[in-house]
XYZ file of C-alpha atoms in Angstrom:
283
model
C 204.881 165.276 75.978
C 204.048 163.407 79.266
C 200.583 163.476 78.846
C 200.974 161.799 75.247
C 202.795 158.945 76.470
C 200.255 158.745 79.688
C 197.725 158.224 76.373
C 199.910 155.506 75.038
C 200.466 153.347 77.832
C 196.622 153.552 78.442
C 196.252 152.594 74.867
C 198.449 149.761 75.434
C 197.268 148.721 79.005
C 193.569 148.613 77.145
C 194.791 146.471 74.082
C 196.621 144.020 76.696
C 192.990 144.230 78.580
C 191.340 142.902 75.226
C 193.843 140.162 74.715
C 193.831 138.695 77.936
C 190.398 138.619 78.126
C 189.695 136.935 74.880
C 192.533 134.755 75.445
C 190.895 133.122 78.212
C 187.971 132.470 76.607
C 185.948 134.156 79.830
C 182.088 134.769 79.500
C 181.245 137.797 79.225
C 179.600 139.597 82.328
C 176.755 141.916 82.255
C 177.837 145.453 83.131
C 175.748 148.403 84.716
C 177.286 150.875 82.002
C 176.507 147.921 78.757
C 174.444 145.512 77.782
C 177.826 143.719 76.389
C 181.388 144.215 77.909
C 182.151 146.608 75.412
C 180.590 149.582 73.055
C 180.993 152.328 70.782
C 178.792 155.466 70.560
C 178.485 158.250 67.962
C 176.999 161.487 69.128
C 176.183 164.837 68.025
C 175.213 167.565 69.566
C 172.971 170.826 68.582
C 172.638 174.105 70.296
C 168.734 174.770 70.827
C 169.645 178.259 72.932
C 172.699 179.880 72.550
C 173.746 183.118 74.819
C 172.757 186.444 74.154
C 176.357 187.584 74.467
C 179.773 186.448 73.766
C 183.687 186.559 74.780
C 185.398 189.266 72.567
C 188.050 186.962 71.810
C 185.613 184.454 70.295
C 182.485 184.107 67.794
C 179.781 182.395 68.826
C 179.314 180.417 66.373
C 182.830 178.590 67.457
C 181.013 177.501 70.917
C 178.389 175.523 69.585
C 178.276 171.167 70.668
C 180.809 169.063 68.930
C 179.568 167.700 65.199
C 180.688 164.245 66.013
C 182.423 162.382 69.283
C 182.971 158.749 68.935
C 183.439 156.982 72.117
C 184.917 153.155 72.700
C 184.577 152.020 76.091
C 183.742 149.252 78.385
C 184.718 146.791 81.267
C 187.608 143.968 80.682
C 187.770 142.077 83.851
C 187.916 144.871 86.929
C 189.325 147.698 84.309
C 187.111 150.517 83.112
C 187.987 152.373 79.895
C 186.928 155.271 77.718
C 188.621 156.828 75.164
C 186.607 159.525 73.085
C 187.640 162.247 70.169
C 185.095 164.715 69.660
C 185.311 167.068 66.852
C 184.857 170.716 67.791
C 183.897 173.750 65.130
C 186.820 176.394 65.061
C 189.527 174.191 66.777
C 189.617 170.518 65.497
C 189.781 167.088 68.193
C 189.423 167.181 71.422
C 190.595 163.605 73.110
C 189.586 162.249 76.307
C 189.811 159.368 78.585
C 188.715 157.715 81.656
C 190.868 154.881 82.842
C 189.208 153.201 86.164
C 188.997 150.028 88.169
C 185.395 148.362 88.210
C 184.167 146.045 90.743
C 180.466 144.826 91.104
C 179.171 143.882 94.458
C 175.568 142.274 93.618
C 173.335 144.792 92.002
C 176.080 147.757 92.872
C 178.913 148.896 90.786
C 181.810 150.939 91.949
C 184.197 152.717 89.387
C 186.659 154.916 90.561
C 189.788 156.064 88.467
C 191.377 159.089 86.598
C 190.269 161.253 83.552
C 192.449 163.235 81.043
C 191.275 165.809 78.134
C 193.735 166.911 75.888
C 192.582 169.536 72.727
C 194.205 169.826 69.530
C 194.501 172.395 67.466
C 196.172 173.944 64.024
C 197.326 177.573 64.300
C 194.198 178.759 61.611
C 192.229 177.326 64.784
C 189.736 180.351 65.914
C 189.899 178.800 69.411
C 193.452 178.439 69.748
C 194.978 180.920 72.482
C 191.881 181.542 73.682
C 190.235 180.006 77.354
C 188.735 177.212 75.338
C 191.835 175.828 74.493
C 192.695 173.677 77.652
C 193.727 170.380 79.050
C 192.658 169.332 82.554
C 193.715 166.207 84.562
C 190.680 164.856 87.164
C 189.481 162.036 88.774
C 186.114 160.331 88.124
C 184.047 157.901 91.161
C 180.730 156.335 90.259
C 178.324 154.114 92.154
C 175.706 152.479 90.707
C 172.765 150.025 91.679
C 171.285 147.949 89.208
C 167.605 147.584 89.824
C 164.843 145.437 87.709
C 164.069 147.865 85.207
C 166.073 150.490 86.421
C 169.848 151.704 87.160
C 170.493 154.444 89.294
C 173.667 156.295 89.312
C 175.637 159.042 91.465
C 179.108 160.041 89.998
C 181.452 162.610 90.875
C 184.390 164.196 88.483
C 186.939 166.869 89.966
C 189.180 168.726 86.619
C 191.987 170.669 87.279
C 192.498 172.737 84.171
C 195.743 173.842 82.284
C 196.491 177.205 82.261
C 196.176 179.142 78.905
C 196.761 182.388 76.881
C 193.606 184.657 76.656
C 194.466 186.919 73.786
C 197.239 189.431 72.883
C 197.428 192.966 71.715
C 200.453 195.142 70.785
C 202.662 192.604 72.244
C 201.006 192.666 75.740
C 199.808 189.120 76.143
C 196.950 188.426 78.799
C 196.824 184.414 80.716
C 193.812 182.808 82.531
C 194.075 180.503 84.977
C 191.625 178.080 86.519
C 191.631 176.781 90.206
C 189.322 173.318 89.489
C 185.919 172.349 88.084
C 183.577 170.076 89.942
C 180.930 167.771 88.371
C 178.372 166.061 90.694
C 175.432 164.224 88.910
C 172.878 161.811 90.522
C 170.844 159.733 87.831
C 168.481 157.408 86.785
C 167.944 154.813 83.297
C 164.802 152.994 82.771
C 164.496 150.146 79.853
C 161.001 148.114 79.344
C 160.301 146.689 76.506
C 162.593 147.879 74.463
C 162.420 151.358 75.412
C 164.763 153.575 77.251
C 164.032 157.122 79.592
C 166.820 158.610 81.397
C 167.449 161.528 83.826
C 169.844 163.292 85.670
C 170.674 166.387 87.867
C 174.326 167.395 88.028
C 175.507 170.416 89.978
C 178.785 172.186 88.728
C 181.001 174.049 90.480
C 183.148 176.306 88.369
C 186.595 177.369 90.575
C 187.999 180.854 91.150
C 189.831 181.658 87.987
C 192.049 184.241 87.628
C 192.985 186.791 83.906
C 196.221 188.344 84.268
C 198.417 190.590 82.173
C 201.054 193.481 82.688
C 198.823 195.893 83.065
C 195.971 194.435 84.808
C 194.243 191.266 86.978
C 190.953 190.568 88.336
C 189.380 186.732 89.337
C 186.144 185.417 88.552
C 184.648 183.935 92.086
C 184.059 180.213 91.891
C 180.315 179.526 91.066
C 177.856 176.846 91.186
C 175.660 176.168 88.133
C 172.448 173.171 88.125
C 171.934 171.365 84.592
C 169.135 168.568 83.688
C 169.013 165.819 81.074
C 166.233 164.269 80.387
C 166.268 161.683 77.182
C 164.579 158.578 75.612
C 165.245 156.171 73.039
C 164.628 152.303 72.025
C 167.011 149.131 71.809
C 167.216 147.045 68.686
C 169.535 144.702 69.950
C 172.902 145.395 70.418
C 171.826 149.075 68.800
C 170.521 151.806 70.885
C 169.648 155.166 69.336
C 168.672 157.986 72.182
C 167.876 161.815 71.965
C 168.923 163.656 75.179
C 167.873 167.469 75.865
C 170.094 169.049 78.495
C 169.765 172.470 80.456
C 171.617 174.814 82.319
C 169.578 176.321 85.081
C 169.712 180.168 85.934
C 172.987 181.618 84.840
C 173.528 185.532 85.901
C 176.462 186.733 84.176
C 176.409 185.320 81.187
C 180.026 186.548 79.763
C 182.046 186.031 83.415
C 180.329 182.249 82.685
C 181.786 182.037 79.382
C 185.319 182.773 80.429
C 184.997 180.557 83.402
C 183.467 177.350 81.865
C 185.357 176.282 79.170
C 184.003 172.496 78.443
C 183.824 172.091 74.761
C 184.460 167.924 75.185
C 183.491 165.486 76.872
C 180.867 167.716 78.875
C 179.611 170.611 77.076
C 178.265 173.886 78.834
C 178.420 176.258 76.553
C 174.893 176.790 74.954
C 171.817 177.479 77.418
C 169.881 174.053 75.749
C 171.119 171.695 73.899
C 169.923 168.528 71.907
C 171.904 165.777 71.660
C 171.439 162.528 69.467
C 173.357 159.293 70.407
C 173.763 155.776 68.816
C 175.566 152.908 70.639
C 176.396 149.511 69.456
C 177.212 147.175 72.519
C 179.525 144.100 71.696
């Protein structure tokens, strides 16, 4: 329940933000993250590579990218916002939010602020009870310097994860718990002409988690995992459409990966490559 109401009052805060920025009738300042102060994005997402082996509590079919996530965001003033619902096969939303201050300095940008992912789920859900069915609470930092034709980027997100049932059998009911999940990505957008190229590097490191029952234990060592993105698009306007391919790099144990990273929404991690199509409208 207090995570709800934490959504709320953002809600609210971000509807005051609106108001009170209209009200004054302020121009509207060009952002590092938008063309305009604010946008919304549709994305979908499509598993290229899937793994060659699975959880036993879970198909894979139920892993694959989210079939829609619509995203409103932007800057009001020195407030950063995102709120996002992505729609996940097997389990239903899953809602997140980023809720930072926002100052530029020049042609650099600092955001720094908090993050909260919260899934829903109906009890036919195929993902419900399982590892993939988990909040987390985090912080998010970004820098970013805003060259002639370029912007490059460094950001840095730290999730602590809620803790969740794993399955049960006969009554015996086995729990996993997660230490923290680390996300540090260093980036670079390029726009001439009309056109857009983008990439990035992030490296991910998973925390220690831990499966426990009555009858048994063991932990998963934390673990550090590379991913690329590489993407291009155009700009009609205020419309951008963009294709992104991302990668995870060398993964050992496939199945001690797939209990340990469980990001479904607003990062996803759970297919080898992945294509993902994107259109923005910046207002």
């Amino acid at each position: 329940m207090k995570i709800y109401w934490w959504v709320i009052m953002m809600f609210f805060v971000t509807t005051l933000s609106f108001s009170f920025y209209g009200a004054e009738g302020g121009e509207k300042k060009e952002s590092s993250s938008v063309v305009g102060n604010y946008y919304l994005k549709f994305s979908s997402g499509y598993a290229v590579t899937s793994w060659e082996n699975s959880p036993i509590t879970v198909d894979q079919k139920y892993l694959a990218p989210p079939i829609f996530r619509l995203d409103l965001g932007g800057v009001a003033e020195i407030y950063e916002f995102r709120y996002s619902a992505g729609y996940v096969r097997g389990m239903g939303a899953i809602i997140s939010s980023d809720q930072m201050l926002h100052m530029n300095l020049k042609i650099v940008t600092l955001a720094a602020g908090g993050e909260i992912v919260w899934p829903t789920a109906s009890d036919e859900s195929k993902l419900k009870d399982t590892q993939y069915y988990r909040g987390s609470l985090g912080f998010v930092g970004r820098v970013t310097v805003d060259l002639l034709l370029a912007d490059i980027y460094a950001e840095y997100r730290q999730r602590t994860l809620s803790d969740t049932p794993l399955i049960k059998i006969e009554g015996i009911e086995t729990s996993i718990g997660h230490e923290y999940d680390r996300f540090t990505k260093l980036g670079a957008t390029f726009s001439l002409l009309g056109l857009k190229a983008l990439g990035e590097v992030t490296w991910i490191k998973l925390g220690n988690t831990a499966i426990l029952s009555k009858e048994f234990s063991t932990t998963l060592p934390e673990d550090d995992i590379f991913r690329i993105t590489l993407g291009g698009g155009l700009s009609i306007g205020r419309i951008e459409l963009l294709i992104k391919y991302q990668r995870l790099l060398d993964i050992e144990d496939e199945v001690a990966y797939l209990y340990q990273s469980t990001h479904l929404s607003p990062d996803y991690l759970m297919s080898k490559n992945t294509i993902f199509v994107e259109a923005v409208w910046k207002f």
